[in-house]
GROMACS .gro file of C-alpha atoms in nm:
model
  260
    1UNK     CA    1  10.760   8.849   7.352
    2UNK     CA    2  10.529   9.142   7.277
    3UNK     CA    3  10.575   9.455   7.485
    4UNK     CA    4  10.215   9.504   7.603
    5UNK     CA    5  10.192   9.196   7.832
    6UNK     CA    6  10.523   9.298   7.985
    7UNK     CA    7  10.399   9.649   8.060
    8UNK     CA    8  10.084   9.510   8.221
    9UNK     CA    9  10.292   9.269   8.432
   10UNK     CA   10  10.521   9.549   8.555
   11UNK     CA   11  10.214   9.746   8.662
   12UNK     CA   12  10.077   9.448   8.853
   13UNK     CA   13  10.415   9.400   9.024
   14UNK     CA   14  10.392   9.765   9.130
   15UNK     CA   15  10.040   9.705   9.264
   16UNK     CA   16  10.184   9.418   9.466
   17UNK     CA   17  10.459   9.646   9.602
   18UNK     CA   18  10.213   9.920   9.695
   19UNK     CA   19   9.989   9.670   9.871
   20UNK     CA   20  10.289   9.536  10.063
   21UNK     CA   21  10.388   9.889  10.166
   22UNK     CA   22  10.037   9.950  10.302
   23UNK     CA   23  10.037   9.617  10.486
   24UNK     CA   24  10.376   9.699  10.638
   25UNK     CA   25  10.238  10.024  10.780
   26UNK     CA   26  10.458  10.261  10.582
   27UNK     CA   27  10.338  10.620  10.625
   28UNK     CA   28  10.116  10.782  10.364
   29UNK     CA   29   9.885  10.656  10.095
   30UNK     CA   30   9.970  10.391   9.836
   31UNK     CA   31   9.724  10.346   9.553
   32UNK     CA   32   9.731  10.183   9.210
   33UNK     CA   33   9.435  10.258   8.985
   34UNK     CA   34   9.327  10.254   8.621
   35UNK     CA   35   9.125  10.524   8.451
   36UNK     CA   36   9.048  10.575   8.084
   37UNK     CA   37   9.309  10.322   7.975
   38UNK     CA   38   9.582  10.480   8.188
   39UNK     CA   39   9.751  10.291   8.471
   40UNK     CA   40   9.851  10.507   8.768
   41UNK     CA   41  10.072  10.459   9.073
   42UNK     CA   42  10.018  10.717   9.346
   43UNK     CA   43  10.187  10.768   9.679
   44UNK     CA   44  10.226  11.067   9.908
   45UNK     CA   45  10.459  10.874  10.137
   46UNK     CA   46  10.767  11.080  10.232
   47UNK     CA   47  11.067  11.017  10.007
   48UNK     CA   48  10.880  10.800   9.759
   49UNK     CA   49  10.730  11.055   9.520
   50UNK     CA   50  10.961  10.932   9.243
   51UNK     CA   51  10.743  10.619   9.224
   52UNK     CA   52  10.446  10.821   9.101
   53UNK     CA   53  10.378  10.741   8.738
   54UNK     CA   54  10.111  10.708   8.472
   55UNK     CA   55  10.172  10.450   8.202
   56UNK     CA   56   9.989  10.361   7.885
   57UNK     CA   57   9.972  10.715   7.746
   58UNK     CA   58   9.882  10.732   7.377
   59UNK     CA   59   9.669  10.944   7.145
   60UNK     CA   60   9.351  10.780   7.276
   61UNK     CA   61   9.416  10.752   7.649
   62UNK     CA   62   9.565  11.101   7.694
   63UNK     CA   63   9.209  11.234   7.715
   64UNK     CA   64   9.185  11.084   8.066
   65UNK     CA   65   9.509  11.237   8.189
   66UNK     CA   66   9.350  11.548   8.343
   67UNK     CA   67   9.120  11.333   8.555
   68UNK     CA   68   9.409  11.113   8.663
   69UNK     CA   69   9.621  11.414   8.758
   70UNK     CA   70   9.329  11.551   8.961
   71UNK     CA   71   9.346  11.240   9.181
   72UNK     CA   72   9.715  11.309   9.254
   73UNK     CA   73   9.644  11.673   9.332
   74UNK     CA   74   9.358  11.585   9.567
   75UNK     CA   75   9.584  11.339   9.750
   76UNK     CA   76   9.860  11.597   9.794
   77UNK     CA   77  10.094  11.366   9.603
   78UNK     CA   78  10.379  11.475   9.375
   79UNK     CA   79  10.271  11.484   9.011
   80UNK     CA   80  10.352  11.165   8.820
   81UNK     CA   81  10.581  11.105   8.527
   82UNK     CA   82  10.375  11.011   8.220
   83UNK     CA   83  10.507  10.719   8.017
   84UNK     CA   84  10.401  10.657   7.659
   85UNK     CA   85  10.323  10.329   7.492
   86UNK     CA   86  10.537  10.203   7.207
   87UNK     CA   87  10.262  10.284   6.959
   88UNK     CA   88  10.052  10.591   6.883
   89UNK     CA   89  10.191  10.868   7.108
   90UNK     CA   90   9.996  11.176   7.219
   91UNK     CA   91  10.038  11.482   6.999
   92UNK     CA   92  10.281  11.754   7.105
   93UNK     CA   93   9.997  12.006   7.107
   94UNK     CA   94   9.789  11.793   7.343
   95UNK     CA   95  10.085  11.754   7.577
   96UNK     CA   96  10.154  12.128   7.578
   97UNK     CA   97   9.793  12.181   7.684
   98UNK     CA   98   9.867  11.958   7.983
   99UNK     CA   99  10.186  12.149   8.071
  100UNK     CA  100  10.399  11.844   7.997
  101UNK     CA  101  10.770  11.866   7.911
  102UNK     CA  102  10.986  11.584   7.771
  103UNK     CA  103  11.140  11.361   8.037
  104UNK     CA  104  11.402  11.085   8.027
  105UNK     CA  105  11.336  10.766   7.833
  106UNK     CA  106  11.201  10.475   8.036
  107UNK     CA  107  11.368  10.150   7.925
  108UNK     CA  108  11.173   9.825   7.949
  109UNK     CA  109  11.323   9.493   7.837
  110UNK     CA  110  11.133   9.179   7.731
  111UNK     CA  111  11.226   8.820   7.650
  112UNK     CA  112  11.060   8.482   7.613
  113UNK     CA  113  11.241   8.276   7.881
  114UNK     CA  114  11.175   7.959   7.682
  115UNK     CA  115  11.408   8.092   7.411
  116UNK     CA  116  11.715   8.114   7.634
  117UNK     CA  117  12.012   7.887   7.568
  118UNK     CA  118  11.994   7.623   7.840
  119UNK     CA  119  12.359   7.537   7.776
  120UNK     CA  120  12.473   7.874   7.910
  121UNK     CA  121  12.665   7.842   8.235
  122UNK     CA  122  12.669   8.194   8.378
  123UNK     CA  123  12.958   8.141   8.619
  124UNK     CA  124  13.182   7.863   8.741
  125UNK     CA  125  13.268   8.041   9.068
  126UNK     CA  126  12.922   8.145   9.183
  127UNK     CA  127  12.631   7.945   9.315
  128UNK     CA  128  12.274   8.072   9.287
  129UNK     CA  129  11.995   7.935   9.503
  130UNK     CA  130  11.654   8.048   9.627
  131UNK     CA  131  11.663   8.259   9.944
  132UNK     CA  132  11.437   8.075  10.185
  133UNK     CA  133  11.437   7.985  10.551
  134UNK     CA  134  11.755   8.091  10.727
  135UNK     CA  135  11.880   8.270  10.414
  136UNK     CA  136  11.597   8.526  10.419
  137UNK     CA  137  11.762   8.756  10.672
  138UNK     CA  138  12.082   8.751  10.466
  139UNK     CA  139  11.884   8.829  10.150
  140UNK     CA  140  11.748   9.149  10.305
  141UNK     CA  141  12.091   9.246  10.436
  142UNK     CA  142  12.241   9.212  10.088
  143UNK     CA  143  11.944   9.388   9.925
  144UNK     CA  144  11.977   9.688  10.157
  145UNK     CA  145  12.355   9.706  10.138
  146UNK     CA  146  12.354   9.670   9.759
  147UNK     CA  147  12.100   9.946   9.703
  148UNK     CA  148  12.239  10.173   9.978
  149UNK     CA  149  11.913  10.366   9.947
  150UNK     CA  150  11.773  10.634  10.178
  151UNK     CA  151  11.575  10.502  10.475
  152UNK     CA  152  11.231  10.562  10.322
  153UNK     CA  153  11.328  10.379  10.001
  154UNK     CA  154  11.492  10.096  10.194
  155UNK     CA  155  11.177  10.038  10.399
  156UNK     CA  156  10.972  10.024  10.080
  157UNK     CA  157  11.213   9.774   9.920
  158UNK     CA  158  11.202   9.549  10.225
  159UNK     CA  159  10.821   9.561  10.235
  160UNK     CA  160  10.794   9.480   9.863
  161UNK     CA  161  11.034   9.189   9.876
  162UNK     CA  162  10.874   9.049  10.191
  163UNK     CA  163  10.552   8.976  10.002
  164UNK     CA  164  10.502   8.597   9.975
  165UNK     CA  165  10.437   8.627   9.598
  166UNK     CA  166  10.794   8.750   9.546
  167UNK     CA  167  11.051   8.477   9.478
  168UNK     CA  168  11.394   8.563   9.616
  169UNK     CA  169  11.734   8.443   9.496
  170UNK     CA  170  12.093   8.492   9.610
  171UNK     CA  171  12.434   8.447   9.452
  172UNK     CA  172  12.709   8.306   9.671
  173UNK     CA  173  13.085   8.296   9.622
  174UNK     CA  174  13.201   8.000   9.824
  175UNK     CA  175  13.021   8.061  10.155
  176UNK     CA  176  12.983   8.439  10.114
  177UNK     CA  177  12.666   8.606   9.985
  178UNK     CA  178  12.748   8.857   9.712
  179UNK     CA  179  12.421   8.955   9.539
  180UNK     CA  180  12.043   8.931   9.559
  181UNK     CA  181  11.760   8.946   9.307
  182UNK     CA  182  11.389   8.871   9.291
  183UNK     CA  183  11.108   8.770   9.059
  184UNK     CA  184  10.730   8.758   9.065
  185UNK     CA  185  10.487   8.584   8.830
  186UNK     CA  186  10.184   8.764   8.690
  187UNK     CA  187   9.974   8.531   8.477
  188UNK     CA  188  10.234   8.395   8.235
  189UNK     CA  189  10.486   8.681   8.262
  190UNK     CA  190  10.777   8.694   8.506
  191UNK     CA  191  10.878   9.036   8.634
  192UNK     CA  192  11.245   9.053   8.729
  193UNK     CA  193  11.350   9.306   8.991
  194UNK     CA  194  11.524   9.366   9.321
  195UNK     CA  195  11.873   9.316   9.177
  196UNK     CA  196  12.148   9.434   9.412
  197UNK     CA  197  12.515   9.344   9.449
  198UNK     CA  198  12.743   9.418   9.742
  199UNK     CA  199  12.981   9.701   9.642
  200UNK     CA  200  13.288   9.484   9.709
  201UNK     CA  201  13.167   9.216   9.465
  202UNK     CA  202  13.048   9.416   9.166
  203UNK     CA  203  13.162   9.314   8.816
  204UNK     CA  204  13.204   8.952   8.920
  205UNK     CA  205  12.914   8.824   8.708
  206UNK     CA  206  12.669   8.786   8.995
  207UNK     CA  207  12.380   8.966   8.827
  208UNK     CA  208  12.423   8.769   8.506
  209UNK     CA  209  12.416   8.449   8.708
  210UNK     CA  210  12.104   8.563   8.891
  211UNK     CA  211  11.943   8.666   8.563
  212UNK     CA  212  11.990   8.324   8.404
  213UNK     CA  213  11.875   8.144   8.718
  214UNK     CA  214  11.556   8.349   8.733
  215UNK     CA  215  11.486   8.293   8.364
  216UNK     CA  216  11.526   7.919   8.417
  217UNK     CA  217  11.287   7.935   8.714
  218UNK     CA  218  11.039   8.140   8.510
  219UNK     CA  219  11.045   7.891   8.222
  220UNK     CA  220  11.002   7.601   8.464
  221UNK     CA  221  10.697   7.777   8.611
  222UNK     CA  222  10.539   7.804   8.266
  223UNK     CA  223  10.611   8.172   8.199
  224UNK     CA  224  10.590   8.273   7.834
  225UNK     CA  225  10.752   8.611   7.892
  226UNK     CA  226  10.999   8.789   8.118
  227UNK     CA  227  11.026   9.164   8.165
  228UNK     CA  228  11.253   9.405   8.351
  229UNK     CA  229  11.291   9.780   8.383
  230UNK     CA  230  11.611   9.973   8.443
  231UNK     CA  231  11.752  10.324   8.445
  232UNK     CA  232  11.848  10.464   8.103
  233UNK     CA  233  12.211  10.403   8.012
  234UNK     CA  234  12.270  10.190   8.321
  235UNK     CA  235  12.481   9.873   8.342
  236UNK     CA  236  12.153   9.686   8.401
  237UNK     CA  237  12.021   9.790   8.059
  238UNK     CA  238  12.342   9.678   7.890
  239UNK     CA  239  12.337   9.348   8.079
  240UNK     CA  240  11.978   9.277   7.972
  241UNK     CA  241  12.061   9.351   7.607
  242UNK     CA  242  12.372   9.131   7.619
  243UNK     CA  243  12.160   8.844   7.749
  244UNK     CA  244  11.904   8.847   7.471
  245UNK     CA  245  11.640   9.092   7.594
  246UNK     CA  246  11.480   9.336   7.353
  247UNK     CA  247  11.505   9.682   7.508
  248UNK     CA  248  11.232   9.936   7.429
  249UNK     CA  249  11.299  10.303   7.508
  250UNK     CA  250  10.961  10.450   7.599
  251UNK     CA  251  10.902  10.825   7.582
  252UNK     CA  252  10.811  11.006   7.903
  253UNK     CA  253  10.687  11.351   8.003
  254UNK     CA  254  10.705  11.550   8.325
  255UNK     CA  255  10.405  11.752   8.440
  256UNK     CA  256  10.419  12.104   8.575
  257UNK     CA  257  10.183  12.214   8.855
  258UNK     CA  258   9.875  12.402   8.738
  259UNK     CA  259   9.904  12.780   8.738
  260UNK     CA  260   9.709  12.963   9.007
   0.00000   0.00000   0.00000
């Protein structure tokens, strides 16, 4: 699978999440917008400034970055991280002009779910099934406990994964829930996210089982691509690579406030 459709799908999943946060009444402003070929995510909601980002930066689109940053400044939002494309990156001189310093890489992993080995049996001691009906409350309990995130982040995660376009899955060991994960479809690309495992059940293969189950569901739904993001150097990145994903390490830059 090419990287570009995956990047677009991740952005549209983020738009979905921001819309869900607004609908849930979370405090502050949530906005996703495109300008000059750049795709921006902006929030001034307390505790969620780390979500602010601008993707699609390259030698051509960097010209619009000042205008994009002006929107963040006017909204009183923390300045975004700027993420480059896999192609023609902005010049170092142009980035210095924008007071940008190198930031951490931003891994993104892509795979064609139709290429997976259908003979793979992820686990013989775990059962994965969609989280619907009476299982929904348990899904959110596992999601929150697995992430163990601050209150503001937890509320955002619950709002995002409550959206009806998000498909929810859970892994069970006998009759005990051990992990949760989610997926959404954007055109013909599945975005995988919301993966969380209870601390007492980590390293039992639950996320691998959930990964394969979601890929099977994506292929059955007609998806031609699957994409996931993860923190650099994390177990999630290694798990994606082990399971056939191609991991791209995108460059990023951090912006400094304008001098006054």
